[in-house]
Each structure stands twice: as C-alpha cells, then as structure tokens.
Amino acid sequence: MDLKDMRCVEAIAETGSFVRAAEKLNMSQPSVSARVRSLEAKLGATLFLREPRGVVLTPEGAELLVHARRIRLQFREAEDDMAAFQRSPVGLVRLGLPTSLTASLAVPLLERCQAELPNVKLRIVESMSGYLAQWLREEKIDFALTFGASAPDLNILPLAREALLLVGSTAAAVAELTDDDGSVPMRRLANIPLILPGPEHGLRSLIEDQARQQAVPLNVKIEIDALGEIRRLVARDMGYTIMSSAAYADGDLYDLGAALIRRPSISRVINLATLAGRAQSRALKAVYQFVQLAVEDLVDQKEHFSGVSE
C-alpha cells in the first residue's frame, strides 16, 4: 500500500466512477482498476461496489477512506513543514558578548530569536572583548561584539559609540571632582586612586592611550579583571573606576555615582566582528541582523550611546 493507492481510493470515492477518477489523477482507467484490485487482494476486502448510479464504497472501503484522507493530510503537512524548514534558517549560532553589554542585549536577542527564528539555537558567550576576538580566530564562536581597532583577520562593522564614565562609591564622591556642567575633566583622573582591569583589557588600553595623549598620569591602585568585583570595591570606597555606561547601569544595586569624562571625552566603538573568509550560514546572517537592530535600539533608548559618526 502506498500514497498512490490512497489517492485512487479518494478519487473513486469522490467521483463515484473509475473513469472520472482516472481523469482526475491523470492515469489510465485500467491502471486505476488494477491498483484497486491489487489493494483489495492485499487487504482481503472488497472496497467498492458497482451500482447502476455509479461506484459506491463498501463499509471496508469507507473505513479505508478515513485512513486515506488522514494519510494524505499528514503527507501535505509534512510537505508544508519541510518547505517552511527550507525557508526558515536552521542551526546553532554562537554569539560572543562583552560583559558590559550582556545585561542590555542578551535577553532581547534571545526573545527575538525564539519568536522569529524558532529553528535557530542561539548560544551567548560572555567575556572580555579581547578574549572574544581570540575565540573568533579559534572558531569557538561565530561572531561577537568587540571594542577597539580593526584587525586584518576579522571583518569589522562599527555599530555605535559608547561614552565612558568615572564611577565612585556615591554621587557625592563623584560630585567632588566635577565641574559646573556635571562632567569630570580628564586632568582630575591624576589625583584619584583607580581600580581598573589589567593591561591586556581593551578598556584599560583605551584609557591609558587617552591619558598618555593628554599627559595625565594615572594612579592605578588595583587591577582586577572582574566587572562585578570592580563594582564591589568601588562601593566599599576603595577607589574610583572608569566603565561604560551600560556596565554602570547594570550595577545600580550598589547605588554608585557616575559622571561623564570630558575635555576630552573618552568613548569606545562597539563593533560587530566575524572571522574573515569564513562562510556564513543563513542562521548566522539572520542573527547578525538581529544584533545590529539590538544595538540600534541601545542608541535610540539609552543615554551615552550614539551613532559611530556622531
């Protein structure tokens, strides 16, 4: 018994005629009759009776018709499902997010992927930007948001610019360092104890480069590559830190104070990075677009984010 047998049973039942069923199926009438005879022999049952007004189903034939229609429906559903499967991206996508952006981006991205890409599994890996770039090169992740300059082995798409803030244990502690406009001049960074990540961290390199250009010596008292611990140390008034606005907003548990650094300001570019020369699946391309949209939303909704050209 196969799908053609089921189609023959349906067509004969619907038309009441072997001839009209053959026309409907684009088959010869002898072929339809032969299929029915073979099917009846396999099942050991008579499926149709010839009467003056046409062909009618026997009780056995009526029972088989129920199954035939169900099988045909399941087959059509399978075809539709496979067509949808081909249209919709499928597979695992591994996205690297810097620790400072995870709280702002992870949940919106996961929710959107579940809603719009049901056949894509998005795995988010959180780490420092420098580690993410290395994991891209080792193909441990598919793409990542990174900070800093471009590299010849990576394709870099700049998405946004994020201002950096001086953060202290309280708003009052930061206010002691601000000018009338509420910002902290960079020259005042020389007079305060700083808690920063280690030298290999992209944020540390950016801060030191800017300070060097302005001839501002930095007083780094504590080095620690853990954002949560930096927040705790600052909350205990062991020093100040410099962090992104997203990282500061994620740490409101400690009621820290913050102000923009100005004259000059310090900001970093958020890049979307992929490994140069690596093929991209449809799933990766779809999530790639979602990440772009998510960062655009940050620019529209969050303070201290701007477009790259602004």
Coordinates of N, CA and C in Angstrom, one line a residue, residues 18-258:
F18 N -14.7 5.0 -11.8 CA -13.3 4.7 -12.1 C -12.8 5.5 -13.2
V19 N -13.7 5.8 -14.2 CA -13.2 6.6 -15.4 C -12.9 8.0 -15.0
R20 N -13.8 8.7 -14.2 CA -13.6 10.0 -13.8 C -12.4 10.1 -12.8
A21 N -12.3 9.1 -12.0 CA -11.2 9.1 -11.1 C -9.8 9.0 -11.8
A22 N -9.8 8.2 -12.9 CA -8.6 8.2 -13.7 C -8.3 9.5 -14.4
E23 N -9.3 10.2 -14.8 CA -9.1 11.5 -15.4 C -8.6 12.5 -14.4
K24 N -9.1 12.5 -13.2 CA -8.7 13.4 -12.1 C -7.3 13.1 -11.7
L25 N -6.9 11.9 -11.8 CA -5.5 11.5 -11.4 C -4.5 11.5 -12.5
N26 N -5.0 11.8 -13.7 CA -4.2 11.8 -14.9 C -3.5 10.4 -15.1
M27 N -4.4 9.4 -14.9 CA -3.9 8.0 -15.1 C -4.9 7.3 -16.0
S28 N -4.5 6.2 -16.6 CA -5.4 5.4 -17.4 C -6.4 4.7 -16.5
Q29 N -7.6 4.4 -17.1 CA -8.6 3.7 -16.3 C -8.2 2.3 -15.9
P30 N -7.6 1.5 -16.8 CA -7.1 0.2 -16.4 C -6.1 0.3 -15.3
S31 N -5.2 1.3 -15.2 CA -4.2 1.4 -14.2 C -4.9 1.6 -12.8
V32 N -6.0 2.5 -12.8 CA -6.7 2.7 -11.6 C -7.4 1.4 -11.1
S33 N -8.0 0.7 -12.1 CA -8.7 -0.6 -11.7 C -7.7 -1.6 -11.2
A34 N -6.5 -1.7 -11.8 CA -5.5 -2.6 -11.4 C -5.0 -2.3 -10.0
R35 N -4.9 -1.1 -9.7 CA -4.4 -0.7 -8.3 C -5.5 -1.1 -7.3
V36 N -6.8 -0.9 -7.6 CA -7.8 -1.2 -6.7 C -7.9 -2.7 -6.5
R37 N -7.8 -3.5 -7.5 CA -7.8 -5.0 -7.4 C -6.6 -5.4 -6.6
S38 N -5.4 -4.9 -6.8 CA -4.2 -5.3 -6.0 C -4.4 -4.9 -4.5
L39 N -5.0 -3.7 -4.3 CA -5.2 -3.3 -2.9 C -6.2 -4.2 -2.2
E40 N -7.3 -4.5 -2.9 CA -8.3 -5.4 -2.3 C -7.7 -6.8 -2.0
A41 N -6.8 -7.3 -2.9 CA -6.2 -8.6 -2.7 C -5.3 -8.5 -1.4
K42 N -4.6 -7.4 -1.3 CA -3.7 -7.3 -0.1 C -4.5 -7.2 1.2
L43 N -5.6 -6.5 1.1 CA -6.4 -6.3 2.4 C -7.4 -7.4 2.6
G44 N -7.6 -8.2 1.6 CA -8.6 -9.3 1.7 C -10.0 -8.7 1.9
A45 N -10.3 -7.6 1.3 CA -11.6 -7.0 1.4 C -12.0 -6.3 0.1
T46 N -13.3 -6.3 -0.1 CA -13.9 -5.5 -1.2 C -14.1 -4.1 -0.8
L47 N -13.6 -3.2 -1.6 CA -13.6 -1.8 -1.3 C -14.8 -1.0 -2.0
F48 N -15.1 -1.4 -3.2 CA -16.1 -0.7 -3.9 C -17.1 -1.7 -4.5
L49 N -18.4 -1.2 -4.7 CA -19.4 -2.0 -5.4 C -19.9 -1.1 -6.6
R50 N -20.1 -1.8 -7.7 CA -20.6 -1.1 -8.9 C -22.1 -1.2 -8.8
E51 N -22.8 -0.1 -8.9 CA -24.2 0.0 -8.9 C -24.7 0.8 -10.1
P52 N -26.0 0.8 -10.4 CA -26.5 1.5 -11.6 C -26.1 3.0 -11.6
R53 N -26.1 3.6 -10.4 CA -25.8 5.0 -10.4 C -24.3 5.3 -10.2
G54 N -23.5 4.3 -10.2 CA -22.1 4.5 -10.1 C -21.4 3.6 -9.1
V55 N -20.2 3.9 -8.7 CA -19.4 3.1 -7.8 C -19.6 3.6 -6.4
V56 N -19.9 2.8 -5.4 CA -20.1 3.2 -4.0 C -19.1 2.4 -3.1
L57 N -18.8 3.0 -2.0 CA -17.9 2.3 -1.0 C -18.6 1.3 -0.3
T58 N -17.9 0.2 0.0 CA -18.4 -0.8 1.0 C -18.0 -0.3 2.4
P59 N -18.5 -0.9 3.4 CA -18.1 -0.5 4.8 C -16.6 -0.5 5.0
E60 N -15.9 -1.6 4.4 CA -14.5 -1.6 4.5 C -13.8 -0.5 3.7
G61 N -14.4 -0.2 2.5 CA -13.9 0.9 1.7 C -14.0 2.3 2.5
A62 N -15.2 2.5 3.1 CA -15.4 3.7 3.9 C -14.4 3.8 5.0
E63 N -14.1 2.7 5.7 CA -13.1 2.8 6.7 C -11.7 3.1 6.2
L64 N -11.4 2.5 5.0 CA -10.1 2.8 4.4 C -10.0 4.3 4.0
L65 N -11.1 4.8 3.5 CA -11.1 6.2 3.1 C -10.8 7.2 4.2
V66 N -11.2 6.9 5.4 CA -10.9 7.7 6.6 C -9.4 7.7 6.7
H67 N -8.8 6.5 6.7 CA -7.3 6.5 6.8 C -6.6 7.1 5.6
A68 N -7.2 6.9 4.4 CA -6.5 7.5 3.2 C -6.5 9.0 3.3
R69 N -7.6 9.6 3.8 CA -7.6 11.1 3.9 C -6.7 11.6 5.0
R70 N -6.6 10.8 6.1 CA -5.7 11.2 7.2 C -4.3 11.1 6.7
I71 N -3.9 10.1 6.0 CA -2.6 9.9 5.4 C -2.2 11.0 4.5
R72 N -3.2 11.3 3.6 CA -2.9 12.4 2.6 C -2.7 13.8 3.3
L73 N -3.5 14.0 4.4 CA -3.4 15.2 5.1 C -2.0 15.3 5.8
Q74 N -1.6 14.2 6.4 CA -0.3 14.2 7.1 C 0.8 14.4 6.1
F75 N 0.7 13.8 4.9 CA 1.7 14.0 3.8 C 1.8 15.5 3.4
R76 N 0.6 16.1 3.3 CA 0.6 17.5 2.9 C 1.2 18.4 4.0
E77 N 0.9 18.0 5.2 CA 1.5 18.8 6.4 C 3.0 18.6 6.4
A78 N 3.5 17.4 6.1 CA 4.9 17.1 6.0 C 5.6 17.9 4.9
E79 N 4.9 18.0 3.8 CA 5.5 18.9 2.7 C 5.5 20.3 3.1
D80 N 4.4 20.8 3.8 CA 4.4 22.2 4.2 C 5.5 22.5 5.3
D81 N 5.7 21.5 6.2 CA 6.7 21.7 7.2 C 8.1 21.7 6.6
M82 N 8.3 20.8 5.7 CA 9.7 20.8 5.0 C 9.9 22.1 4.2
A83 N 8.8 22.6 3.6 CA 9.0 23.9 2.9 C 9.3 25.0 3.8
A84 N 8.6 25.0 4.9 CA 8.9 26.1 6.0 C 10.3 25.9 6.5
F85 N 10.7 24.6 6.7 CA 12.1 24.4 7.2 C 13.1 24.9 6.3
Q86 N 12.9 24.8 5.0 CA 13.8 25.3 4.0 C 13.8 26.8 4.0
R87 N 12.6 27.4 4.2 CA 12.6 28.9 4.2 C 13.2 29.5 5.4
S88 N 13.0 28.8 6.6 CA 13.5 29.4 7.8 C 14.9 28.9 8.1
P89 N 15.8 29.8 8.6 CA 17.1 29.4 9.0 C 17.1 28.4 10.1
V90 N 18.1 27.5 10.0 CA 18.2 26.4 11.0 C 19.7 26.3 11.5
G91 N 19.8 26.0 12.8 CA 21.2 25.6 13.2 C 21.6 26.4 14.5
L92 N 22.8 26.1 14.9 CA 23.3 26.7 16.1 C 24.1 28.0 15.7
V93 N 23.9 29.1 16.5 CA 24.7 30.3 16.3 C 25.3 30.7 17.6
R94 N 26.6 30.9 17.6 CA 27.3 31.2 18.9 C 27.8 32.7 18.8
L95 N 27.2 33.5 19.7 CA 27.5 34.9 19.8 C 28.2 35.3 21.0
G96 N 29.3 36.0 20.8 CA 30.1 36.5 22.0 C 29.7 37.9 22.3
L97 N 29.4 38.1 23.6 CA 29.0 39.5 24.1 C 30.0 39.9 25.2
P98 N 30.5 41.2 25.1 CA 31.3 41.7 26.2 C 30.5 41.7 27.5
T99 N 31.1 41.5 28.6 CA 30.4 41.5 29.9 C 29.6 42.8 30.1
S100 N 30.1 43.9 29.7 CA 29.4 45.2 29.9 C 28.1 45.3 29.1
L101 N 28.0 44.5 28.0 CA 26.8 44.7 27.2 C 25.8 43.5 27.4
T102 N 26.2 42.5 28.1 CA 25.3 41.3 28.2 C 24.0 41.6 28.8
A103 N 24.0 42.4 29.9 CA 22.7 42.7 30.5 C 21.7 43.4 29.6
S104 N 22.3 44.3 28.7 CA 21.4 45.1 27.9 C 20.9 44.3 26.6
L105 N 21.7 43.3 26.2 CA 21.4 42.7 24.9 C 21.0 41.3 24.9
A106 N 21.4 40.5 25.9 CA 21.2 39.1 25.9 C 19.7 38.7 25.8
V107 N 18.9 39.2 26.8 CA 17.5 38.8 26.9 C 16.7 39.3 25.6
P108 N 16.9 40.5 25.2 CA 16.1 40.9 23.9 C 16.5 40.1 22.7
L109 N 17.8 39.7 22.6 CA 18.2 38.9 21.5 C 17.6 37.5 21.6
L110 N 17.6 36.9 22.7 CA 17.1 35.5 22.9 C 15.6 35.5 22.7
E111 N 14.9 36.5 23.2 CA 13.5 36.6 23.0 C 13.1 36.7 21.5
R112 N 13.9 37.6 20.8 CA 13.6 37.8 19.4 C 13.9 36.5 18.5
C113 N 15.0 35.9 18.9 CA 15.3 34.6 18.1 C 14.2 33.5 18.4
Q114 N 13.8 33.4 19.6 CA 12.8 32.4 19.9 C 11.5 32.7 19.1
A115 N 11.1 34.0 19.0 CA 9.9 34.4 18.3 C 10.0 34.3 16.8
E116 N 11.1 34.7 16.3 CA 11.2 34.8 14.8 C 12.1 33.8 14.1
L117 N 12.9 33.1 14.9 CA 13.8 32.1 14.3 C 13.7 30.8 15.2
P118 N 12.5 30.1 15.1 CA 12.3 29.0 16.0 C 13.2 27.8 15.8
N119 N 13.8 27.7 14.6 CA 14.7 26.6 14.3 C 16.2 27.0 14.5
V120 N 16.4 28.1 15.1 CA 17.8 28.6 15.4 C 18.0 28.5 16.9
K121 N 19.1 27.9 17.3 CA 19.5 27.9 18.7 C 20.6 28.9 18.9
L122 N 20.3 29.9 19.6 CA 21.3 31.0 19.9 C 22.0 30.7 21.2
R123 N 23.3 30.6 21.2 CA 24.1 30.4 22.4 C 25.0 31.7 22.6
I124 N 24.8 32.3 23.7 CA 25.5 33.5 24.1 C 26.7 33.2 25.0
V125 N 27.8 33.7 24.6 CA 29.1 33.5 25.4 C 29.5 34.9 25.9
E126 N 29.7 35.0 27.2 CA 30.1 36.3 27.8 C 31.6 36.3 28.2
S127 N 32.3 37.4 27.8 CA 33.7 37.5 28.3 C 34.2 38.9 27.9
M128 N 35.4 39.2 28.2 CA 36.1 40.4 27.8 C 36.3 40.5 26.3
S129 N 36.2 41.7 25.8 CA 36.3 41.9 24.3 C 37.5 41.2 23.7
G130 N 38.7 41.3 24.4 CA 39.9 40.7 23.8 C 39.8 39.2 23.7
Y131 N 39.2 38.6 24.7 CA 39.1 37.1 24.7 C 38.1 36.7 23.5
L132 N 37.1 37.5 23.3 CA 36.1 37.2 22.3 C 36.8 37.3 20.9
A133 N 37.6 38.2 20.7 CA 38.3 38.3 19.4 C 39.2 37.1 19.2
Q134 N 39.8 36.6 20.2 CA 40.7 35.4 20.1 C 39.8 34.2 19.9
W135 N 38.7 34.1 20.5 CA 37.8 32.9 20.3 C 37.2 32.9 18.9
L136 N 37.0 34.1 18.3 CA 36.6 34.2 16.9 C 37.7 33.5 16.0
R137 N 38.9 33.9 16.3 CA 40.0 33.3 15.5 C 40.1 31.8 15.6
E138 N 39.8 31.3 16.8 CA 39.9 29.9 17.1 C 38.6 29.2 16.7
E139 N 37.6 30.0 16.1 CA 36.3 29.5 15.7 C 35.5 28.8 16.8
K140 N 35.7 29.3 18.0 CA 34.9 28.8 19.2 C 33.6 29.5 19.2
I141 N 33.5 30.7 18.6 CA 32.2 31.4 18.4 C 32.1 31.9 17.0
D142 N 30.9 32.2 16.6 CA 30.7 32.6 15.2 C 30.9 34.1 14.9
F143 N 30.4 34.9 15.8 CA 30.7 36.3 15.7 C 30.5 37.0 17.1
A144 N 30.9 38.2 17.2 CA 31.0 38.8 18.5 C 30.9 40.3 18.4
L145 N 30.4 41.0 19.5 CA 30.6 42.4 19.6 C 31.9 42.6 20.3
T146 N 32.7 43.5 19.7 CA 34.0 43.8 20.3 C 34.3 45.3 20.3
F147 N 35.3 45.7 21.0 CA 35.7 47.1 21.1 C 37.1 47.2 20.5
G148 N 37.4 48.5 20.1 CA 38.8 48.7 19.7 C 39.0 48.7 18.2
A149 N 40.3 48.7 17.8 CA 40.7 48.8 16.4 C 40.4 47.5 15.6
S150 N 40.4 47.7 14.3 CA 40.1 46.5 13.4 C 41.4 45.7 13.4
A151 N 41.2 44.5 12.8 CA 42.3 43.5 12.7 C 42.2 42.9 11.3
P152 N 43.4 42.6 10.6 CA 43.3 42.1 9.3 C 42.6 40.8 9.1
D153 N 42.5 40.0 10.1 CA 41.9 38.7 10.0 C 40.4 38.7 10.4
L154 N 39.9 39.9 10.8 CA 38.5 40.0 11.2 C 37.8 41.0 10.3
N155 N 36.5 40.7 10.0 CA 35.6 41.7 9.4 C 34.9 42.5 10.4
I156 N 35.1 43.8 10.4 CA 34.6 44.6 11.5 C 33.5 45.6 10.9
L157 N 32.4 45.6 11.6 CA 31.3 46.5 11.2 C 31.1 47.4 12.4
P158 N 31.5 48.7 12.4 CA 31.2 49.6 13.5 C 29.7 49.9 13.7
L159 N 29.2 49.7 14.9 CA 27.7 49.9 15.1 C 27.4 51.1 15.9
A160 N 28.1 51.4 16.9 CA 27.7 52.5 17.8 C 29.0 53.0 18.6
R161 N 28.8 54.2 19.2 CA 29.8 54.7 20.1 C 29.2 54.8 21.5
E162 N 30.0 54.4 22.5 CA 29.6 54.5 23.9 C 30.5 55.3 24.7
A163 N 30.0 56.3 25.4 CA 30.8 57.1 26.3 C 31.2 56.4 27.6
L164 N 32.4 56.7 28.1 CA 32.8 56.1 29.4 C 32.6 57.1 30.5
L165 N 32.4 56.5 31.7 CA 32.1 57.3 32.9 C 33.1 57.1 34.0
L166 N 33.3 58.1 34.8 CA 34.0 57.9 36.0 C 33.0 57.5 37.1
V167 N 33.3 56.5 37.8 CA 32.3 55.9 38.8 C 33.0 55.9 40.1
G168 N 32.2 56.4 41.1 CA 32.7 56.4 42.5 C 31.6 55.8 43.4
S169 N 32.0 55.7 44.7 CA 31.1 55.0 45.7 C 29.8 55.6 45.8
T170 N 29.7 56.9 45.7 CA 28.4 57.6 45.8 C 28.4 58.8 44.8
A171 N 27.2 59.4 44.7 CA 27.1 60.5 43.8 C 27.9 61.7 44.4
A172 N 27.9 61.8 45.7 CA 28.7 62.9 46.3 C 30.2 62.8 46.1
A173 N 30.7 61.5 46.1 CA 32.1 61.3 45.9 C 32.5 61.7 44.5
V174 N 31.6 61.5 43.5 CA 32.0 61.9 42.2 C 31.8 63.4 42.0
A175 N 30.8 64.0 42.7 CA 30.5 65.4 42.5 C 31.7 66.2 43.0
E176 N 32.5 65.7 43.9 CA 33.7 66.5 44.3 C 34.6 66.7 43.2
L177 N 34.6 65.9 42.2 CA 35.5 66.0 41.1 C 35.0 66.7 39.8
T178 N 33.7 67.0 39.8 CA 33.0 67.5 38.6 C 33.1 69.0 38.5
D179 N 33.0 69.5 37.3 CA 32.9 71.0 37.0 C 31.4 71.3 37.1
D180 N 31.1 72.6 36.8 CA 29.8 73.1 36.8 C 28.8 72.4 35.9
D181 N 29.3 71.8 34.8 CA 28.4 71.1 33.9 C 28.2 69.7 34.3
G182 N 28.7 69.2 35.4 CA 28.5 67.9 35.9 C 29.4 66.8 35.3
S183 N 30.4 67.2 34.5 CA 31.4 66.3 34.0 C 32.7 66.4 34.7
V184 N 33.5 65.4 34.6 CA 34.8 65.3 35.2 C 35.9 65.6 34.2
P185 N 36.7 66.7 34.3 CA 37.8 66.9 33.4 C 38.8 65.7 33.5
M186 N 39.4 65.3 32.4 CA 40.3 64.2 32.4 C 41.5 64.5 33.3
R187 N 41.9 65.7 33.4 CA 43.1 66.0 34.2 C 43.0 65.6 35.7
R188 N 41.7 65.5 36.2 CA 41.5 65.2 37.6 C 41.6 63.7 37.8
L189 N 41.8 62.9 36.8 CA 42.0 61.5 37.0 C 43.3 61.2 37.6
A190 N 44.2 62.2 37.5 CA 45.6 62.0 38.0 C 45.6 62.0 39.5
N191 N 44.6 62.6 40.1 CA 44.6 62.8 41.6 C 43.8 61.8 42.4
I192 N 43.3 60.7 41.7 CA 42.4 59.8 42.4 C 42.9 58.4 42.3
P193 N 42.7 57.5 43.3 CA 43.0 56.1 43.1 C 42.0 55.4 42.2
L194 N 42.6 54.6 41.2 CA 41.7 54.0 40.2 C 41.8 52.5 40.4
I195 N 40.6 51.8 40.2 CA 40.5 50.4 40.1 C 40.1 50.0 38.7
L196 N 41.1 49.4 38.0 CA 40.9 49.1 36.5 C 41.2 47.6 36.2
P197 N 40.7 47.2 35.1 CA 41.1 45.8 34.6 C 42.6 45.9 34.2
G198 N 43.1 44.7 34.0 CA 44.6 44.6 33.7 C 44.9 45.2 32.3
P199 N 46.2 45.3 32.1 CA 46.7 45.9 30.9 C 46.3 45.3 29.6
E200 N 45.9 44.0 29.6 CA 45.5 43.3 28.3 C 44.1 43.6 28.0
H201 N 43.3 44.2 28.9 CA 41.9 44.6 28.7 C 41.8 45.8 27.7
G202 N 40.9 45.7 26.7 CA 40.8 46.8 25.8 C 40.4 48.1 26.4
L203 N 39.6 48.0 27.4 CA 39.2 49.3 28.1 C 40.4 49.9 28.8
R204 N 41.2 49.2 29.4 CA 42.4 49.7 30.0 C 43.3 50.4 29.0
S205 N 43.5 49.7 27.9 CA 44.4 50.3 26.8 C 43.8 51.6 26.3
L206 N 42.5 51.6 26.1 CA 41.9 52.9 25.6 C 42.1 54.0 26.6
I207 N 41.9 53.7 27.9 CA 42.0 54.8 28.9 C 43.5 55.3 29.0
E208 N 44.4 54.3 29.0 CA 45.8 54.7 29.1 C 46.3 55.5 27.8
D209 N 45.8 55.1 26.6 CA 46.1 55.9 25.4 C 45.6 57.3 25.5
Q210 N 44.4 57.5 26.0 CA 43.8 58.8 26.1 C 44.6 59.6 27.1
A211 N 44.9 59.0 28.3 CA 45.6 59.7 29.3 C 47.0 60.1 28.9
R212 N 47.7 59.2 28.1 CA 49.0 59.5 27.6 C 49.0 60.7 26.7
Q213 N 48.0 60.7 25.8 CA 47.9 61.8 24.8 C 47.7 63.2 25.6
Q214 N 47.0 63.1 26.7 CA 46.8 64.4 27.5 C 47.8 64.6 28.6
A215 N 48.8 63.8 28.6 CA 49.9 63.9 29.7 C 49.3 63.8 31.1
V216 N 48.3 62.9 31.2 CA 47.7 62.7 32.6 C 48.2 61.4 33.1
P217 N 49.0 61.4 34.2 CA 49.5 60.2 34.8 C 48.3 59.6 35.6
L218 N 48.1 58.3 35.4 CA 47.1 57.5 36.1 C 47.6 56.9 37.4
N219 N 46.8 56.9 38.4 CA 47.1 56.3 39.7 C 46.3 55.0 39.9
V220 N 46.8 53.9 39.2 CA 46.0 52.7 39.2 C 46.5 51.9 40.5
K221 N 45.6 51.8 41.5 CA 45.9 51.2 42.7 C 45.5 49.7 42.7
I222 N 44.5 49.3 42.0 CA 44.1 47.9 42.0 C 43.8 47.5 40.6
E223 N 44.3 46.3 40.2 CA 43.9 45.7 38.9 C 43.2 44.5 39.1
I224 N 42.0 44.4 38.4 CA 41.2 43.2 38.6 C 40.3 43.0 37.3
D225 N 40.4 41.8 36.7 CA 39.6 41.5 35.5 C 38.2 40.9 35.8
A226 N 37.5 41.6 36.7 CA 36.2 41.1 37.0 C 35.3 42.3 37.3
L227 N 34.3 42.5 36.4 CA 33.5 43.7 36.5 C 32.7 43.7 37.8
G228 N 32.1 42.6 38.2 CA 31.4 42.6 39.4 C 32.2 42.9 40.6
E229 N 33.4 42.4 40.7 CA 34.3 42.8 41.8 C 34.8 44.2 41.8
I230 N 35.0 44.8 40.6 CA 35.3 46.2 40.5 C 34.2 47.0 41.1
R231 N 32.9 46.7 40.8 CA 31.8 47.4 41.4 C 31.8 47.3 42.9
R232 N 32.1 46.1 43.4 CA 32.1 45.9 44.9 C 33.2 46.8 45.5
L233 N 34.3 46.8 44.9 CA 35.5 47.5 45.5 C 35.2 49.0 45.5
V234 N 34.6 49.5 44.4 CA 34.2 50.9 44.3 C 33.1 51.2 45.4
A235 N 32.2 50.3 45.5 CA 31.1 50.5 46.5 C 31.7 50.6 47.9
R236 N 32.8 49.9 48.2 CA 33.4 49.9 49.5 C 34.4 51.1 49.6
D237 N 34.4 52.0 48.7 CA 35.1 53.3 48.7 C 36.6 53.0 48.7
M238 N 37.0 52.0 47.9 CA 38.5 51.6 47.8 C 39.1 52.3 46.6
G239 N 38.3 53.1 45.9 CA 38.8 53.8 44.7 C 37.7 54.1 43.7
Y240 N 38.1 54.7 42.6 CA 37.2 55.0 41.5 C 37.5 54.1 40.4
T241 N 36.5 54.0 39.5 CA 36.8 53.2 38.3 C 36.3 53.9 37.1
I242 N 36.7 53.5 35.9 CA 36.1 54.0 34.6 C 35.5 52.9 33.9
M243 N 34.2 53.1 33.6 CA 33.5 52.0 32.9 C 32.5 52.5 31.9
S244 N 32.0 51.6 31.1 CA 31.0 52.1 30.1 C 29.6 52.4 30.8
S245 N 28.8 53.1 30.1 CA 27.5 53.5 30.7 C 26.6 52.2 30.8
A246 N 26.8 51.3 30.0 CA 26.0 50.0 30.1 C 26.4 49.3 31.3
A247 N 27.7 49.2 31.6 CA 28.2 48.5 32.8 C 27.7 49.2 34.0
Y248 N 27.8 50.5 34.0 CA 27.3 51.3 35.2 C 25.8 51.1 35.4
A249 N 25.0 51.1 34.4 CA 23.6 51.0 34.6 C 23.2 49.6 35.1
D250 N 24.1 48.6 34.8 CA 23.8 47.2 35.3 C 24.2 47.1 36.7
G251 N 24.9 48.0 37.3 CA 25.4 47.9 38.7 C 24.7 48.8 39.7
D252 N 23.4 49.1 39.4 CA 22.7 50.1 40.3 C 22.4 49.5 41.6
L253 N 22.7 48.2 41.8 CA 22.5 47.5 43.1 C 23.3 48.2 44.2
Y254 N 24.4 48.8 43.8 CA 25.3 49.4 44.8 C 25.1 50.9 44.9
D255 N 24.2 51.5 44.2 CA 23.9 52.9 44.3 C 25.2 53.8 44.1
L256 N 26.0 53.4 43.1 CA 27.2 54.2 42.8 C 26.9 55.5 42.1
G257 N 27.8 56.4 42.1 CA 27.7 57.7 41.4 C 28.6 57.7 40.2
A258 N 28.2 58.5 39.2 CA 28.9 58.5 37.9 C 28.8 59.8 37.3

